[in-house]
mmCIF file of C-alpha atoms in Angstrom:
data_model
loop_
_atom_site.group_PDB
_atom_site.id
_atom_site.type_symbol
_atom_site.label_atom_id
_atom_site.label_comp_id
_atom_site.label_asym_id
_atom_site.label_seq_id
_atom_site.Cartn_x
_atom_site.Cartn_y
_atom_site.Cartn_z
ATOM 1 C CA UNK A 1 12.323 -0.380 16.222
ATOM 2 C CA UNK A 2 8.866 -2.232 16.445
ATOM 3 C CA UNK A 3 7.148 -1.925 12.920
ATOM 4 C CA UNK A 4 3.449 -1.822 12.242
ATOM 5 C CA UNK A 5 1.648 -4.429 14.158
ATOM 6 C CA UNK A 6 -1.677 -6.553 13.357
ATOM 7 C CA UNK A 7 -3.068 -9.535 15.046
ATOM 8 C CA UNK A 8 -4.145 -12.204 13.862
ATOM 9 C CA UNK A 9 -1.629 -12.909 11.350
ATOM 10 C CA UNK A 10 -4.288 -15.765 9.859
ATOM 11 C CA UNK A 11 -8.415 -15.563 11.070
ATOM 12 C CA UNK A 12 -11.040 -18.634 9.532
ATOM 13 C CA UNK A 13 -14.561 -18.301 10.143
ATOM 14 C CA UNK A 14 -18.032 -19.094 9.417
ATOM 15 C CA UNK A 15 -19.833 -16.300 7.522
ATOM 16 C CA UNK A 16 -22.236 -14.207 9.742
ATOM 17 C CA UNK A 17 -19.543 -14.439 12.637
ATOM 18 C CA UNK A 18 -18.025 -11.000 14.097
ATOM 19 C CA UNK A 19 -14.894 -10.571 12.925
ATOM 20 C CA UNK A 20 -12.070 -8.025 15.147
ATOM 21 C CA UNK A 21 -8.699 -7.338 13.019
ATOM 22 C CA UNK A 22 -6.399 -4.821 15.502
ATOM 23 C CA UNK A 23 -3.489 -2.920 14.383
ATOM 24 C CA UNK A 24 -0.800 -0.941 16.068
ATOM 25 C CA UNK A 25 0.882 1.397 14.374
ATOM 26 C CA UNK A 26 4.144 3.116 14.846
ATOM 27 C CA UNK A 27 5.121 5.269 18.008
ATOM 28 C CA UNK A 28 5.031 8.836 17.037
ATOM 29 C CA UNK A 29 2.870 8.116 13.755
ATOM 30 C CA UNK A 30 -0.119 10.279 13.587
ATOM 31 C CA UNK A 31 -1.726 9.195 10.356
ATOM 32 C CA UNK A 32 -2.916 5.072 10.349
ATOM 33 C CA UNK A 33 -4.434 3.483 7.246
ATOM 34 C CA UNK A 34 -6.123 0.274 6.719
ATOM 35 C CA UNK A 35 -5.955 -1.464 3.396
ATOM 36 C CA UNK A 36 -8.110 -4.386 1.282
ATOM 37 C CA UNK A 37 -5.965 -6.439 -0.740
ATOM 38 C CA UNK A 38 -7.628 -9.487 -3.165
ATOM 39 C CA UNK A 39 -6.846 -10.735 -6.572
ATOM 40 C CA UNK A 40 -9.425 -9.154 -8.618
ATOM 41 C CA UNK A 41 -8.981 -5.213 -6.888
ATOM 42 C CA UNK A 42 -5.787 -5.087 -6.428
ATOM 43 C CA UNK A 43 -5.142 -2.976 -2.679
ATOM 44 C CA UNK A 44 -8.420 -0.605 -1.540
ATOM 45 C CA UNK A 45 -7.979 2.036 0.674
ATOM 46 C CA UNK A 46 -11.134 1.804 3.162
ATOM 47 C CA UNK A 47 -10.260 4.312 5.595
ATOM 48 C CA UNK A 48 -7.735 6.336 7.230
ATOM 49 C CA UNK A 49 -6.850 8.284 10.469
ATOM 50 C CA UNK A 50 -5.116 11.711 11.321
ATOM 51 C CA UNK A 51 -4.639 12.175 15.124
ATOM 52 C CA UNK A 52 -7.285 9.452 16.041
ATOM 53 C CA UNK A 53 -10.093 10.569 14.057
ATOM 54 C CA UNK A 54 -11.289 8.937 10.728
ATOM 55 C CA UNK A 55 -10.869 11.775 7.883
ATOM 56 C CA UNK A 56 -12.167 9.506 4.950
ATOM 57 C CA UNK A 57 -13.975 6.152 5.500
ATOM 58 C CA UNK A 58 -15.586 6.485 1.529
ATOM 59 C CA UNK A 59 -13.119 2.888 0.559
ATOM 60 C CA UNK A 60 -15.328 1.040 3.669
ATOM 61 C CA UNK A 61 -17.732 -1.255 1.233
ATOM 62 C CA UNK A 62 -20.629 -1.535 3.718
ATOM 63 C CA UNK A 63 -22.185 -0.781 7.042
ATOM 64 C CA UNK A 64 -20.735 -4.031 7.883
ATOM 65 C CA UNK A 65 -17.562 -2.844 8.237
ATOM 66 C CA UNK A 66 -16.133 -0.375 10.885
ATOM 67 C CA UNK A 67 -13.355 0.574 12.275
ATOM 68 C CA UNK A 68 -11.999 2.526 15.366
ATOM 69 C CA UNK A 69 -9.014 4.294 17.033
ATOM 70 C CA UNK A 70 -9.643 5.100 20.339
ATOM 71 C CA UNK A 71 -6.183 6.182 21.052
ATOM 72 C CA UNK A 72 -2.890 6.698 19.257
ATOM 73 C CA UNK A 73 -1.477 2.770 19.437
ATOM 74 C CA UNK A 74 -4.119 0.927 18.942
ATOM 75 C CA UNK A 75 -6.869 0.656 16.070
ATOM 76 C CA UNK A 76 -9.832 -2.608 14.875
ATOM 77 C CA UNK A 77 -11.555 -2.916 12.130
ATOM 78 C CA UNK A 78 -14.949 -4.727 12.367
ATOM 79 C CA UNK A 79 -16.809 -6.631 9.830
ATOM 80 C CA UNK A 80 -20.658 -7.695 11.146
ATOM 81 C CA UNK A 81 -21.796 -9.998 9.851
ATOM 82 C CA UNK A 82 -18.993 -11.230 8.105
ATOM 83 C CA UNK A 83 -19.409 -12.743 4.206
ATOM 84 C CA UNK A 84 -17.506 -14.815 2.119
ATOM 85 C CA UNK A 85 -16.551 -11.840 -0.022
ATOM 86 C CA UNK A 86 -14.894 -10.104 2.663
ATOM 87 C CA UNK A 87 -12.138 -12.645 2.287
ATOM 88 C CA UNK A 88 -9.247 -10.541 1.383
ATOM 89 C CA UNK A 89 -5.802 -9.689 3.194
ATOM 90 C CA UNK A 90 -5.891 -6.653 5.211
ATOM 91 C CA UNK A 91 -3.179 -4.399 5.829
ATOM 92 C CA UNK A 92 -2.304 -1.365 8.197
ATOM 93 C CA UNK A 93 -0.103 0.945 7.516
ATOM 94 C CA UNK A 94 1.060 4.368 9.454
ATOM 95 C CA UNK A 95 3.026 7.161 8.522
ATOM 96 C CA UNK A 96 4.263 10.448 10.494
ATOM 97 C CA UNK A 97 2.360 13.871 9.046
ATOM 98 C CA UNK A 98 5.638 15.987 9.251
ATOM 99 C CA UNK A 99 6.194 16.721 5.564
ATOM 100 C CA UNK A 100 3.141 15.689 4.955
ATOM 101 C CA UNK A 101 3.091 14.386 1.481
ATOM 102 C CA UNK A 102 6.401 13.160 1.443
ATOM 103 C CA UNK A 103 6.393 10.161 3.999
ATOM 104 C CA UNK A 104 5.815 6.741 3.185
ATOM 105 C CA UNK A 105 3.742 4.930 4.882
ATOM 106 C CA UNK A 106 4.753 1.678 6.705
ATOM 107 C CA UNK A 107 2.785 -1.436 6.433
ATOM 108 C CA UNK A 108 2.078 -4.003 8.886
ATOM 109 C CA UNK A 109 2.367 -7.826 7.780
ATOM 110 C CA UNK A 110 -1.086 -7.813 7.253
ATOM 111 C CA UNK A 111 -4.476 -10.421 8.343
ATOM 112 C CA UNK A 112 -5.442 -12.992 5.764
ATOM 113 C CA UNK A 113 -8.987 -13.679 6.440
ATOM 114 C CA UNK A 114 -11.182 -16.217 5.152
ATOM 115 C CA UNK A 115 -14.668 -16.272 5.499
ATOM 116 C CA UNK A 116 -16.317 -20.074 5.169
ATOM 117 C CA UNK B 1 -9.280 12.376 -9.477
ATOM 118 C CA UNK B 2 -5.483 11.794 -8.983
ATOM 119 C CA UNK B 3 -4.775 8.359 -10.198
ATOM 120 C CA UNK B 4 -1.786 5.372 -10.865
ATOM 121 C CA UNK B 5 -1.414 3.338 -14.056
ATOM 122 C CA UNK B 6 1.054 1.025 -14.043
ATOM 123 C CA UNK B 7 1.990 -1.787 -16.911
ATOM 124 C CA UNK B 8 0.411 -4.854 -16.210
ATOM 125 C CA UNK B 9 2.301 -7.980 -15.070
ATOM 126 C CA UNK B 10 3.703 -10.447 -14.774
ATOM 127 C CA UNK B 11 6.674 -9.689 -16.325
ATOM 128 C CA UNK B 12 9.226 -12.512 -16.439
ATOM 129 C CA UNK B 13 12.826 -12.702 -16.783
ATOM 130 C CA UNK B 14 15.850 -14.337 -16.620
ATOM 131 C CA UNK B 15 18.754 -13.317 -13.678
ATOM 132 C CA UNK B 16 21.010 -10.560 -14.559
ATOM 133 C CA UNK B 17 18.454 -9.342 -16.972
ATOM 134 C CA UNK B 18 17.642 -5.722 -17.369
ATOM 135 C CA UNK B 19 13.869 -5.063 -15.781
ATOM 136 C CA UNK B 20 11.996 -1.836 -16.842
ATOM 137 C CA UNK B 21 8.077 -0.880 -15.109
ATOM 138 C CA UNK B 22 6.268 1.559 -16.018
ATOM 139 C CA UNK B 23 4.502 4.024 -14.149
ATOM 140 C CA UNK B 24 2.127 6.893 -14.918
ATOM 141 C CA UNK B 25 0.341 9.489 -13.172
ATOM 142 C CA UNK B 26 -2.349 11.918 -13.357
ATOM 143 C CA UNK B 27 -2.527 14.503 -10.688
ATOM 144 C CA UNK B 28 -3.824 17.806 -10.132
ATOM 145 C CA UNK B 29 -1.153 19.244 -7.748
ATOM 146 C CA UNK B 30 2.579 18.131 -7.030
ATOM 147 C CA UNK B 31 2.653 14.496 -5.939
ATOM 148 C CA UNK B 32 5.638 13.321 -4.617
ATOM 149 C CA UNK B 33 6.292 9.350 -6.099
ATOM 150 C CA UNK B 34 6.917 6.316 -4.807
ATOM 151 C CA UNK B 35 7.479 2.478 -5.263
ATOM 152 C CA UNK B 36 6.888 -0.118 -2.884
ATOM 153 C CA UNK B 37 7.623 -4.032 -2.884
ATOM 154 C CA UNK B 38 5.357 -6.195 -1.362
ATOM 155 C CA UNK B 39 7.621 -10.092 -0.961
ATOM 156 C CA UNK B 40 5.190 -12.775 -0.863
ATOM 157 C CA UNK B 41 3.554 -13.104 2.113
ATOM 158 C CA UNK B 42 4.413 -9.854 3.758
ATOM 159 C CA UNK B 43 3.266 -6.186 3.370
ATOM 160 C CA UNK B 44 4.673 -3.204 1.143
ATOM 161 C CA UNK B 45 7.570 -2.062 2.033
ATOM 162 C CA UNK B 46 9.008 1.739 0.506
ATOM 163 C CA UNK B 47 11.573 0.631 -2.268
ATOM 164 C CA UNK B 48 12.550 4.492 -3.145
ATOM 165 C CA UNK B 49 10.820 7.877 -3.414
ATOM 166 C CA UNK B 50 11.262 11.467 -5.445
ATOM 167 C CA UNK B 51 9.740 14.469 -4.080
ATOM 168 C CA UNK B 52 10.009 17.126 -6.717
ATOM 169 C CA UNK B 53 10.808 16.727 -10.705
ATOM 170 C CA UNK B 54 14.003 15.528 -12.235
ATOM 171 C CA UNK B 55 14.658 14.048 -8.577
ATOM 172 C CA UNK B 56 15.848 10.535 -8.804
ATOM 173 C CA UNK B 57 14.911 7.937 -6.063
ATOM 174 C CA UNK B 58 17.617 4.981 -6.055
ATOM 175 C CA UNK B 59 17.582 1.852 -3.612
ATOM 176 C CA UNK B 60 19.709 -1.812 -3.726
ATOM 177 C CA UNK B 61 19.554 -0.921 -7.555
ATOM 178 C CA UNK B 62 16.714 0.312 -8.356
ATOM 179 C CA UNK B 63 16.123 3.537 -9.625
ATOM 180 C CA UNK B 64 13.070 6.056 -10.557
ATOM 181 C CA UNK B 65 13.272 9.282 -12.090
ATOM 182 C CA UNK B 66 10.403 11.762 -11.827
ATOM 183 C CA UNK B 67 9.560 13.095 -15.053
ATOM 184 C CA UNK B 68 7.080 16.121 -14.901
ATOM 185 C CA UNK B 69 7.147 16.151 -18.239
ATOM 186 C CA UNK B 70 5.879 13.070 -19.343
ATOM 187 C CA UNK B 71 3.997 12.250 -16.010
ATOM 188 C CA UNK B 72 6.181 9.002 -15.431
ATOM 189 C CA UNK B 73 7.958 7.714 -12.918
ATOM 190 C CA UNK B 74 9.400 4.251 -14.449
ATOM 191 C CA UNK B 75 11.253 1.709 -11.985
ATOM 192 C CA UNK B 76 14.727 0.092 -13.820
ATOM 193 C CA UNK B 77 17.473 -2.349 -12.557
ATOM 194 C CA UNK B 78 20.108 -2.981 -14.459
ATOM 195 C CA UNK B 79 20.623 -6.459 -13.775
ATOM 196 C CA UNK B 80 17.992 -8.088 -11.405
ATOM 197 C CA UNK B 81 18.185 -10.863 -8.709
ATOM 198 C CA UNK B 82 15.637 -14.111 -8.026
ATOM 199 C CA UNK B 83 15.376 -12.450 -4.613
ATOM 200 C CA UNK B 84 14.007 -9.698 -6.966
ATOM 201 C CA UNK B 85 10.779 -11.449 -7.717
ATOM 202 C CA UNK B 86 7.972 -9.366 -5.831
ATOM 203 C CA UNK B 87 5.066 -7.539 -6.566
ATOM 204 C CA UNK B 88 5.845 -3.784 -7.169
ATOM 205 C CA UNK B 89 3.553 -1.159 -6.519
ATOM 206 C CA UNK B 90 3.595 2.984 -8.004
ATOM 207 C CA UNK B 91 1.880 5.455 -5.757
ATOM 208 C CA UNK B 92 1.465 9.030 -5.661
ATOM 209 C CA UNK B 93 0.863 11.309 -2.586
ATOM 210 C CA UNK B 94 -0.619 14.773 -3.554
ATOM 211 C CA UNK B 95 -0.347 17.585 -1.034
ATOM 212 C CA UNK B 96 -3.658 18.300 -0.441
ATOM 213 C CA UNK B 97 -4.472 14.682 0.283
ATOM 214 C CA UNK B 98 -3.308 14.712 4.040
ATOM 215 C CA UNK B 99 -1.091 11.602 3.666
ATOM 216 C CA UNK B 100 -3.032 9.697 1.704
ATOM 217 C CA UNK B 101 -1.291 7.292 -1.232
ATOM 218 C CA UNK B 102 -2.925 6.522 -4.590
ATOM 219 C CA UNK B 103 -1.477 3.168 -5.824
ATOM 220 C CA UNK B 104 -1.285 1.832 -8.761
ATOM 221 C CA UNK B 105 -2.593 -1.954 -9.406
ATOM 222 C CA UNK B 106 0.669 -3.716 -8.792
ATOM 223 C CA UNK B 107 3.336 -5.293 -11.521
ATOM 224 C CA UNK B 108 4.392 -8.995 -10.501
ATOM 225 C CA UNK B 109 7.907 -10.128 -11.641
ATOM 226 C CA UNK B 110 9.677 -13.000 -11.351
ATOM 227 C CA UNK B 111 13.110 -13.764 -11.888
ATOM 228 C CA UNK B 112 14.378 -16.955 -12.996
ATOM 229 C CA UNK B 113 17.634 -18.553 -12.508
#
């Protein structure tokens, strides 16, 4: 079975420059997170997804960043402009709401960005 | 708010050695526990879970036992592995919070030959 899925695996660019990370999540998963990992905070949750909609975006730093899911496979999060202290890894992650607290969540391989 | 602490890293040791981390929580509900792994380079992957107290979550030799009573939830393997050397990660997933994981700030080991 396909696991969680994000493109680019690696994204350099110039600061000020739009920056698209995607994600698709697991068939059948109805709750899709996205994730901040650096050095110096450890992993951030900025915002997560139940059926499509975004139930708490509170972990998103700035208006710069935002993210969407238009439809059940397939979510970006957008940082405009981008800065270099948005460089981070970013990870997506999924899980099925049956049980609800008891499911783990499944992580894609994540997007190591680096802003110049 | 519902929150992780975990002992902080990196913790070092020698193959075959006996690896304890400790985990703590503070949550106002019934969390059910987790660890994940995250291998260098890739994401976090579930290593074991427990759902309810006294429940013990076990996985290629790890175990976890969740202790209501002293709010733990400590990760031990009796005699680790270089392929071992991670970075491991306690979370907690309360029922009101609609799926969401708290994590804890990550323990890095490495296991030498």
């Amino acid at each position: 079975d396909a696991g969680v899925i994000q493109s680019p695996r690696h994204e350099v660019t110039e600061m000020g420059q739009e920056v698209t990370l995607r994600c698709k999540p697991i068939s059948g998963h109805d709750y899709l997170f996205w994730y901040r990992q650096t050095m110096m905070r450890g992993l951030e949750l900025l915002i997560y997804f139940n059926n499509n909609v975004p139930i708490d975006d509170s972990g998103m730093p700035e208006d710069r960043f935002s993210a969407k899911m238009p439809n059940a496979s397939f979510s970006t999060l957008k940082i405009q402009p981008s800065e270099p202290r948005d460089s981070a890894v970013y990870f997506c992650a999924s899980s099925s709401g049956t049980g609800r607290n008891n499911q783990p969540q499944h992580f894609g391989d994540g997007t190591r960005l680096s802003i110049l | 708010g519902d929150s992780v602490t975990q002992m902080e890293g990196p913790v070092t040791l020698s193959e075959e050695a006996f690896l304890t981390i400790n985990c703590t929580y503070t949550a106002t509900g019934y969390p059910s526990l987790f660890w994940y792994v995250q291998y260098p380079g890739e994401g976090l992957q579930l290593l074991l879970k427990a759902t309810k107290a006294d429940d013990k979550g076990s996985n290629k030799g790890f175990e976890a036992t969740y202790r209501k009573e002293t709010t733990s939830f400590h990760l031990e393997k009796g005699s680790v592995q270089v392929s071992d050397s991670a970075v491991y990660f306690c979370a907690l997933s309360d029922r009101g919070s609609q799926g969401n994981l708290i994590f804890g700030k990550g323990t890095k080991l490495s296991v030498k030959p």
